[in-house]
Amino acid sequence: MSKKVFITGGTTGIGFELAKAYALEGNEVGVCGRDITKLPADYKKSYPTIKAYNVDVTNSEQLINAVNDFAPQGLDLIIANAGIGVGSKKRIPDFAAQRKVFDINVGGVINAFEAAYEKMMNKKSGHLVAIASVAGFVGLPGNGAYSGSKAAVIKLCESMQLDTRGTGLNVTCICPGFIDTPLTQKNDHPMPFLMPSHKGASLIKNAIDNKETLFIFPWQMKIVITLLDKLPRAFYRMIMSFKFANYSKE
């Protein structure tokens, strides 16, 4: 039986890889992004069950209208994937950029969940998924807003898993390491265990299908992050200060 699936940030990278995977199974898939011209020119021919919407995820009204248009009778799955990262090597952070990161990475997830929540509650079934990051478990030099926003998403999902018990809804938080996408291609630092986007999407889809509550991957990064997260904070700061000795001096 086909499902109604909506993916924010679904025009490129992981989002579009997920959209293709669900469409190839015969599901109806809605994707949104700030610029749907980023989709392949022939996507309608190759994936006729994908419908695209121009949406700014920080605008809750736009997102709600898109979801209502796509799934007026009910939605089975929403994947809040839209996100940005703005790093800095300066000791004085770009606070305007930090606010933008939180608006999109956290506000966008809240808006996506809001757009789907009532529809799912009405039919007592549905799946809310947020794409966070392993960066949400530790603070990283020059990436306070990104790490902080992803930490917020992780805890938001954890709380919603408790709030939705017994309702028929499932909540999944996905925490990838480095995946080869337009977002990570802008990075100017090493990216250990970098994974192709199609492989990352396959692992994410499998975790969603299995209704996992928290999925951290790849396994190597899960081990690294778990160890770093368990370190005494003073020791962690010492390691990070040594590792990124020159990172914040510019």
PDB file of C-alpha atoms in Angstrom:
ATOM      1  CA  MET A   1       0.000   0.000   0.000  1.00  0.00           C
ATOM      2  CA  SER A   2       1.469   3.339  -1.051  1.00  0.00           C
ATOM      3  CA  LYS A   3       2.218   6.043   1.507  1.00  0.00           C
ATOM      4  CA  LYS A   4       2.103   9.816   1.524  1.00  0.00           C
ATOM      5  CA  VAL A   5       5.621  11.046   2.311  1.00  0.00           C
ATOM      6  CA  PHE A   6       6.711  14.687   2.628  1.00  0.00           C
ATOM      7  CA  ILE A   7      10.375  15.734   2.824  1.00  0.00           C
ATOM      8  CA  THR A   8      11.651  19.219   3.615  1.00  0.00           C
ATOM      9  CA  GLY A   9      14.961  20.097   2.007  1.00  0.00           C
ATOM     10  CA  GLY A  10      14.043  17.438  -0.526  1.00  0.00           C
ATOM     11  CA  THR A  11      15.362  19.059  -3.686  1.00  0.00           C
ATOM     12  CA  THR A  12      19.052  18.164  -3.267  1.00  0.00           C
ATOM     13  CA  GLY A  13      21.417  15.901  -1.358  1.00  0.00           C
ATOM     14  CA  ILE A  14      20.082  13.425   1.175  1.00  0.00           C
ATOM     15  CA  GLY A  15      16.560  14.794   0.859  1.00  0.00           C
ATOM     16  CA  PHE A  16      16.306  14.069  -2.850  1.00  0.00           C
ATOM     17  CA  GLU A  17      17.985  10.678  -2.464  1.00  0.00           C
ATOM     18  CA  LEU A  18      15.296   9.780   0.083  1.00  0.00           C
ATOM     19  CA  ALA A  19      12.575  11.139  -2.187  1.00  0.00           C
ATOM     20  CA  LYS A  20      13.782   8.929  -5.039  1.00  0.00           C
ATOM     21  CA  ALA A  21      13.913   5.871  -2.796  1.00  0.00           C
ATOM     22  CA  TYR A  22      10.343   6.333  -1.587  1.00  0.00           C
ATOM     23  CA  ALA A  23       9.069   7.180  -5.070  1.00  0.00           C
ATOM     24  CA  LEU A  24      10.620   4.036  -6.546  1.00  0.00           C
ATOM     25  CA  GLU A  25       8.560   2.019  -4.068  1.00  0.00           C
ATOM     26  CA  GLY A  26       5.398   3.531  -5.520  1.00  0.00           C
ATOM     27  CA  ASN A  27       4.797   6.062  -2.759  1.00  0.00           C
ATOM     28  CA  GLU A  28       3.509   9.584  -3.349  1.00  0.00           C
ATOM     29  CA  VAL A  29       6.265  11.978  -2.323  1.00  0.00           C
ATOM     30  CA  GLY A  30       6.140  15.700  -1.682  1.00  0.00           C
ATOM     31  CA  VAL A  31       9.389  17.638  -1.506  1.00  0.00           C
ATOM     32  CA  CYS A  32      10.024  21.257  -0.709  1.00  0.00           C
ATOM     33  CA  GLY A  33      12.920  23.649  -0.897  1.00  0.00           C
ATOM     34  CA  ARG A  34      13.624  27.330  -1.310  1.00  0.00           C
ATOM     35  CA  ASP A  35      14.476  26.748  -4.974  1.00  0.00           C
ATOM     36  CA  ILE A  36      12.877  23.760  -6.697  1.00  0.00           C
ATOM     37  CA  THR A  37      14.864  24.489  -9.868  1.00  0.00           C
ATOM     38  CA  LYS A  38      17.672  22.613  -8.094  1.00  0.00           C
ATOM     39  CA  LEU A  39      15.777  19.413  -8.876  1.00  0.00           C
ATOM     40  CA  PRO A  40      16.949  17.507 -11.964  1.00  0.00           C
ATOM     41  CA  ALA A  41      15.217  18.846 -15.071  1.00  0.00           C
ATOM     42  CA  ASP A  42      13.719  15.438 -15.857  1.00  0.00           C
ATOM     43  CA  TYR A  43      12.603  14.516 -12.329  1.00  0.00           C
ATOM     44  CA  LYS A  44       8.904  14.513 -13.263  1.00  0.00           C
ATOM     45  CA  LYS A  45       9.571  12.025 -16.048  1.00  0.00           C
ATOM     46  CA  SER A  46      11.849   9.808 -13.970  1.00  0.00           C
ATOM     47  CA  TYR A  47       9.830  10.068 -10.749  1.00  0.00           C
ATOM     48  CA  PRO A  48       6.226  10.956 -11.654  1.00  0.00           C
ATOM     49  CA  THR A  49       4.969  10.492  -8.079  1.00  0.00           C
ATOM     50  CA  ILE A  50       7.174  13.318  -6.749  1.00  0.00           C
ATOM     51  CA  LYS A  51       5.512  16.712  -6.336  1.00  0.00           C
ATOM     52  CA  ALA A  52       7.656  19.756  -5.551  1.00  0.00           C
ATOM     53  CA  TYR A  53       6.891  22.952  -3.647  1.00  0.00           C
ATOM     54  CA  ASN A  54       8.791  26.217  -3.234  1.00  0.00           C
ATOM     55  CA  VAL A  55       8.833  26.652   0.541  1.00  0.00           C
ATOM     56  CA  ASP A  56      10.916  28.489   3.119  1.00  0.00           C
ATOM     57  CA  VAL A  57      10.748  26.157   6.127  1.00  0.00           C
ATOM     58  CA  THR A  58      11.032  29.099   8.519  1.00  0.00           C
ATOM     59  CA  ASN A  59       7.617  30.222   7.228  1.00  0.00           C
ATOM     60  CA  SER A  60       5.149  27.942   8.995  1.00  0.00           C
ATOM     61  CA  GLU A  61       2.208  29.107   6.885  1.00  0.00           C
ATOM     62  CA  GLN A  62       3.987  28.235   3.633  1.00  0.00           C
ATOM     63  CA  LEU A  63       4.906  24.797   4.925  1.00  0.00           C
ATOM     64  CA  ILE A  64       1.448  24.030   6.296  1.00  0.00           C
ATOM     65  CA  ASN A  65      -0.140  25.088   3.002  1.00  0.00           C
ATOM     66  CA  ALA A  66       2.229  22.847   1.033  1.00  0.00           C
ATOM     67  CA  VAL A  67       1.538  19.819   3.233  1.00  0.00           C
ATOM     68  CA  ASN A  68      -2.218  20.460   3.093  1.00  0.00           C
ATOM     69  CA  ASP A  69      -2.103  20.670  -0.694  1.00  0.00           C
ATOM     70  CA  PHE A  70      -0.032  17.510  -0.980  1.00  0.00           C
ATOM     71  CA  ALA A  71      -1.921  15.406   1.553  1.00  0.00           C
ATOM     72  CA  PRO A  72      -5.404  16.809   2.216  1.00  0.00           C
ATOM     73  CA  GLN A  73      -6.657  13.420   3.417  1.00  0.00           C
ATOM     74  CA  GLY A  74      -3.742  12.518   5.652  1.00  0.00           C
ATOM     75  CA  LEU A  75       0.024  12.111   5.799  1.00  0.00           C
ATOM     76  CA  ASP A  76       1.964   8.966   6.689  1.00  0.00           C
ATOM     77  CA  LEU A  77       5.515  10.264   7.032  1.00  0.00           C
ATOM     78  CA  ILE A  78       7.241  13.621   7.242  1.00  0.00           C
ATOM     79  CA  ILE A  79      11.029  13.946   7.166  1.00  0.00           C
ATOM     80  CA  ALA A  80      12.319  17.290   8.449  1.00  0.00           C
ATOM     81  CA  ASN A  81      15.577  17.333   6.540  1.00  0.00           C
ATOM     82  CA  ALA A  82      16.123  21.010   5.679  1.00  0.00           C
ATOM     83  CA  GLY A  83      19.194  22.446   7.341  1.00  0.00           C
ATOM     84  CA  ILE A  84      22.211  24.703   6.934  1.00  0.00           C
ATOM     85  CA  GLY A  85      25.620  25.053   8.514  1.00  0.00           C
ATOM     86  CA  VAL A  86      27.554  28.284   8.985  1.00  0.00           C
ATOM     87  CA  GLY A  87      31.014  27.817  10.434  1.00  0.00           C
ATOM     88  CA  SER A  88      33.389  30.540  11.560  1.00  0.00           C
ATOM     89  CA  LYS A  89      37.085  30.821  12.346  1.00  0.00           C
ATOM     90  CA  LYS A  90      36.679  34.213  13.986  1.00  0.00           C
ATOM     91  CA  ARG A  91      36.755  34.791  17.728  1.00  0.00           C
ATOM     92  CA  ILE A  92      33.795  37.156  17.309  1.00  0.00           C
ATOM     93  CA  PRO A  93      30.930  34.981  16.004  1.00  0.00           C
ATOM     94  CA  ASP A  94      28.526  36.079  13.299  1.00  0.00           C
ATOM     95  CA  PHE A  95      25.467  36.224  15.531  1.00  0.00           C
ATOM     96  CA  ALA A  96      23.086  37.014  12.673  1.00  0.00           C
ATOM     97  CA  ALA A  97      24.261  33.862  10.900  1.00  0.00           C
ATOM     98  CA  GLN A  98      23.855  31.880  14.118  1.00  0.00           C
ATOM     99  CA  ARG A  99      20.240  33.022  14.447  1.00  0.00           C
ATOM    100  CA  LYS A 100      19.604  31.950  10.856  1.00  0.00           C
ATOM    101  CA  VAL A 101      21.023  28.487  11.566  1.00  0.00           C
ATOM    102  CA  PHE A 102      18.670  28.039  14.517  1.00  0.00           C
ATOM    103  CA  ASP A 103      15.703  29.420  12.574  1.00  0.00           C
ATOM    104  CA  ILE A 104      16.179  26.828   9.828  1.00  0.00           C
ATOM    105  CA  ASN A 105      17.631  23.849  11.692  1.00  0.00           C
ATOM    106  CA  VAL A 106      15.328  24.020  14.713  1.00  0.00           C
ATOM    107  CA  GLY A 107      12.433  26.199  13.596  1.00  0.00           C
ATOM    108  CA  GLY A 108      12.199  24.252  10.352  1.00  0.00           C
ATOM    109  CA  VAL A 109      11.812  20.969  12.245  1.00  0.00           C
ATOM    110  CA  ILE A 110       9.151  22.423  14.539  1.00  0.00           C
ATOM    111  CA  ASN A 111       7.255  23.842  11.555  1.00  0.00           C
ATOM    112  CA  ALA A 112       7.435  20.515   9.712  1.00  0.00           C
ATOM    113  CA  PHE A 113       6.158  18.604  12.720  1.00  0.00           C
ATOM    114  CA  GLU A 114       3.378  21.163  13.201  1.00  0.00           C
ATOM    115  CA  ALA A 115       2.311  20.792   9.564  1.00  0.00           C
ATOM    116  CA  ALA A 116       1.966  17.024   9.966  1.00  0.00           C
ATOM    117  CA  TYR A 117       0.978  16.557  13.600  1.00  0.00           C
ATOM    118  CA  GLU A 118      -2.773  17.156  13.508  1.00  0.00           C
ATOM    119  CA  LYS A 119      -3.201  15.072  10.360  1.00  0.00           C
ATOM    120  CA  MET A 120      -1.416  12.157  11.996  1.00  0.00           C
ATOM    121  CA  MET A 121      -3.195  12.516  15.329  1.00  0.00           C
ATOM    122  CA  ASN A 122      -6.574  12.515  13.585  1.00  0.00           C
ATOM    123  CA  LYS A 123      -5.909   9.094  12.078  1.00  0.00           C
ATOM    124  CA  LYS A 124      -3.883   7.873  15.070  1.00  0.00           C
ATOM    125  CA  SER A 125      -0.903   6.906  12.937  1.00  0.00           C
ATOM    126  CA  GLY A 126       2.071   8.578  11.359  1.00  0.00           C
ATOM    127  CA  HIS A 127       5.805   9.015  11.576  1.00  0.00           C
ATOM    128  CA  LEU A 128       7.704  12.204  12.422  1.00  0.00           C
ATOM    129  CA  VAL A 129      11.387  12.128  11.434  1.00  0.00           C
ATOM    130  CA  ALA A 130      14.068  14.760  11.984  1.00  0.00           C
ATOM    131  CA  ILE A 131      17.550  14.783  10.501  1.00  0.00           C
ATOM    132  CA  ALA A 132      19.946  15.960  13.217  1.00  0.00           C
ATOM    133  CA  SER A 133      23.708  15.248  13.270  1.00  0.00           C
ATOM    134  CA  VAL A 134      26.449  13.655  15.333  1.00  0.00           C
ATOM    135  CA  ALA A 135      27.542  17.269  15.870  1.00  0.00           C
ATOM    136  CA  GLY A 136      24.588  17.584  18.228  1.00  0.00           C
ATOM    137  CA  PHE A 137      26.371  15.491  20.851  1.00  0.00           C
ATOM    138  CA  VAL A 138      29.486  17.671  21.226  1.00  0.00           C
ATOM    139  CA  GLY A 139      30.387  21.323  20.875  1.00  0.00           C
ATOM    140  CA  LEU A 140      32.752  21.938  17.966  1.00  0.00           C
ATOM    141  CA  PRO A 141      35.041  24.961  17.494  1.00  0.00           C
ATOM    142  CA  GLY A 142      33.570  27.474  15.072  1.00  0.00           C
ATOM    143  CA  ASN A 143      30.311  25.554  14.813  1.00  0.00           C
ATOM    144  CA  GLY A 144      28.432  26.540  17.944  1.00  0.00           C
ATOM    145  CA  ALA A 145      25.188  27.308  16.136  1.00  0.00           C
ATOM    146  CA  TYR A 146      25.244  24.112  14.083  1.00  0.00           C
ATOM    147  CA  SER A 147      26.121  21.874  17.040  1.00  0.00           C
ATOM    148  CA  GLY A 148      23.654  23.683  19.279  1.00  0.00           C
ATOM    149  CA  SER A 149      20.824  23.511  16.771  1.00  0.00           C
ATOM    150  CA  LYS A 150      21.308  19.797  16.191  1.00  0.00           C
ATOM    151  CA  ALA A 151      21.461  19.180  19.948  1.00  0.00           C
ATOM    152  CA  ALA A 152      18.112  20.956  20.216  1.00  0.00           C
ATOM    153  CA  VAL A 153      16.638  18.707  17.516  1.00  0.00           C
ATOM    154  CA  ILE A 154      17.876  15.570  19.293  1.00  0.00           C
ATOM    155  CA  LYS A 155      16.257  16.620  22.570  1.00  0.00           C
ATOM    156  CA  LEU A 156      13.088  17.797  20.816  1.00  0.00           C
ATOM    157  CA  CYS A 157      12.662  14.338  19.306  1.00  0.00           C
ATOM    158  CA  GLU A 158      13.467  12.629  22.587  1.00  0.00           C
ATOM    159  CA  SER A 159      10.758  14.625  24.345  1.00  0.00           C
ATOM    160  CA  MET A 160       8.222  14.081  21.577  1.00  0.00           C
ATOM    161  CA  GLN A 161       8.825  10.345  21.759  1.00  0.00           C
ATOM    162  CA  LEU A 162       7.570  10.547  25.338  1.00  0.00           C
ATOM    163  CA  ASP A 163       4.714  12.912  24.514  1.00  0.00           C
ATOM    164  CA  THR A 164       3.348  10.718  21.714  1.00  0.00           C
ATOM    165  CA  ARG A 165       3.340   7.407  23.571  1.00  0.00           C
ATOM    166  CA  GLY A 166       0.096   5.556  22.995  1.00  0.00           C
ATOM    167  CA  THR A 167      -1.062   7.868  20.198  1.00  0.00           C
ATOM    168  CA  GLY A 168      -0.032   5.688  17.264  1.00  0.00           C
ATOM    169  CA  LEU A 169       2.654   8.162  16.214  1.00  0.00           C
ATOM    170  CA  ASN A 170       6.358   7.338  15.926  1.00  0.00           C
ATOM    171  CA  VAL A 171       9.232   9.806  16.244  1.00  0.00           C
ATOM    172  CA  THR A 172      12.697   9.114  14.826  1.00  0.00           C
ATOM    173  CA  CYS A 173      15.861  11.195  15.140  1.00  0.00           C
ATOM    174  CA  ILE A 174      18.602  10.545  12.576  1.00  0.00           C
ATOM    175  CA  CYS A 175      22.178  11.595  13.400  1.00  0.00           C
ATOM    176  CA  PRO A 176      24.486  11.201  10.399  1.00  0.00           C
ATOM    177  CA  GLY A 177      28.202  11.744  10.322  1.00  0.00           C
ATOM    178  CA  PHE A 178      29.717  13.290   7.191  1.00  0.00           C
ATOM    179  CA  ILE A 179      27.734  12.619   4.015  1.00  0.00           C
ATOM    180  CA  ASP A 180      28.766  13.887   0.595  1.00  0.00           C
ATOM    181  CA  THR A 181      26.128  16.574  -0.062  1.00  0.00           C
ATOM    182  CA  PRO A 182      26.142  20.202  -1.274  1.00  0.00           C
ATOM    183  CA  LEU A 183      26.253  21.227   2.408  1.00  0.00           C
ATOM    184  CA  THR A 184      29.370  19.241   3.336  1.00  0.00           C
ATOM    185  CA  GLN A 185      31.106  20.032   0.037  1.00  0.00           C
ATOM    186  CA  LYS A 186      31.586  23.561   1.394  1.00  0.00           C
ATOM    187  CA  ASN A 187      33.610  22.300   4.364  1.00  0.00           C
ATOM    188  CA  ASP A 188      37.305  23.178   4.470  1.00  0.00           C
ATOM    189  CA  HIS A 189      38.233  20.681   7.183  1.00  0.00           C
ATOM    190  CA  PRO A 190      38.791  16.909   7.254  1.00  0.00           C
ATOM    191  CA  MET A 191      35.634  14.784   7.116  1.00  0.00           C
ATOM    192  CA  PRO A 192      36.415  11.310   8.466  1.00  0.00           C
ATOM    193  CA  PHE A 193      34.275   8.394   7.300  1.00  0.00           C
ATOM    194  CA  LEU A 194      32.702  10.508   4.514  1.00  0.00           C
ATOM    195  CA  MET A 195      29.842   8.569   2.929  1.00  0.00           C
ATOM    196  CA  PRO A 196      28.194   8.901  -0.520  1.00  0.00           C
ATOM    197  CA  SER A 197      24.727  10.451  -0.312  1.00  0.00           C
ATOM    198  CA  HIS A 198      22.930   7.461  -1.838  1.00  0.00           C
ATOM    199  CA  LYS A 199      24.446   5.118   0.754  1.00  0.00           C
ATOM    200  CA  GLY A 200      23.573   7.487   3.571  1.00  0.00           C
ATOM    201  CA  ALA A 201      19.999   7.760   2.306  1.00  0.00           C
ATOM    202  CA  SER A 202      19.705   3.973   2.186  1.00  0.00           C
ATOM    203  CA  LEU A 203      20.781   3.660   5.826  1.00  0.00           C
ATOM    204  CA  ILE A 204      18.431   6.451   6.870  1.00  0.00           C
ATOM    205  CA  LYS A 205      15.478   4.903   5.062  1.00  0.00           C
ATOM    206  CA  ASN A 206      16.159   1.542   6.669  1.00  0.00           C
ATOM    207  CA  ALA A 207      16.192   3.161  10.130  1.00  0.00           C
ATOM    208  CA  ILE A 208      12.915   4.939   9.370  1.00  0.00           C
ATOM    209  CA  ASP A 209      11.315   1.749   8.067  1.00  0.00           C
ATOM    210  CA  ASN A 210      12.370   0.012  11.293  1.00  0.00           C
ATOM    211  CA  LYS A 211      10.930   2.892  13.343  1.00  0.00           C
ATOM    212  CA  GLU A 212      14.151   3.389  15.270  1.00  0.00           C
ATOM    213  CA  THR A 213      14.012   6.152  17.857  1.00  0.00           C
ATOM    214  CA  LEU A 214      17.644   7.289  17.471  1.00  0.00           C
ATOM    215  CA  PHE A 215      19.966   6.267  14.657  1.00  0.00           C
ATOM    216  CA  ILE A 216      23.618   7.341  14.651  1.00  0.00           C
ATOM    217  CA  PHE A 217      25.848   6.413  11.722  1.00  0.00           C
ATOM    218  CA  PRO A 218      28.309   5.409  10.392  1.00  0.00           C
ATOM    219  CA  TRP A 219      29.290   3.028  13.165  1.00  0.00           C
ATOM    220  CA  GLN A 220      32.837   4.391  13.327  1.00  0.00           C
ATOM    221  CA  MET A 221      31.537   7.902  13.977  1.00  0.00           C
ATOM    222  CA  LYS A 222      29.075   6.581  16.554  1.00  0.00           C
ATOM    223  CA  ILE A 223      31.989   5.129  18.531  1.00  0.00           C
ATOM    224  CA  VAL A 224      34.019   8.352  18.284  1.00  0.00           C
ATOM    225  CA  ILE A 225      31.117  10.589  19.300  1.00  0.00           C
ATOM    226  CA  THR A 226      30.085   8.298  22.153  1.00  0.00           C
ATOM    227  CA  LEU A 227      33.615   8.373  23.573  1.00  0.00           C
ATOM    228  CA  LEU A 228      33.924  12.157  23.207  1.00  0.00           C
ATOM    229  CA  ASP A 229      30.524  12.695  24.791  1.00  0.00           C
ATOM    230  CA  LYS A 230      31.495  10.618  27.838  1.00  0.00           C
ATOM    231  CA  LEU A 231      34.783  12.415  28.488  1.00  0.00           C
ATOM    232  CA  PRO A 232      35.044  14.831  31.424  1.00  0.00           C
ATOM    233  CA  ARG A 233      34.397  18.271  29.933  1.00  0.00           C
ATOM    234  CA  ALA A 234      37.772  19.665  30.993  1.00  0.00           C
ATOM    235  CA  PHE A 235      39.535  16.797  29.213  1.00  0.00           C
ATOM    236  CA  TYR A 236      37.306  17.220  26.166  1.00  0.00           C
ATOM    237  CA  ARG A 237      38.117  20.941  25.943  1.00  0.00           C
ATOM    238  CA  MET A 238      41.824  20.171  26.212  1.00  0.00           C
ATOM    239  CA  ILE A 239      41.614  17.691  23.320  1.00  0.00           C
ATOM    240  CA  MET A 240      39.605  20.084  21.163  1.00  0.00           C
ATOM    241  CA  SER A 241      41.928  22.991  21.958  1.00  0.00           C
ATOM    242  CA  PHE A 242      44.898  20.920  20.828  1.00  0.00           C
ATOM    243  CA  LYS A 243      43.144  19.482  17.772  1.00  0.00           C
ATOM    244  CA  PHE A 244      41.880  22.869  16.598  1.00  0.00           C
ATOM    245  CA  ALA A 245      44.694  25.020  17.976  1.00  0.00           C
ATOM    246  CA  ASN A 246      44.664  27.437  15.041  1.00  0.00           C
ATOM    247  CA  TYR A 247      41.002  27.197  14.100  1.00  0.00           C
ATOM    248  CA  SER A 248      39.641  30.213  15.999  1.00  0.00           C
ATOM    249  CA  LYS A 249      42.650  32.519  15.751  1.00  0.00           C
ATOM    250  CA  GLU A 250      41.763  34.074  12.423  1.00  0.00           C
TER     251      GLU A 250
END
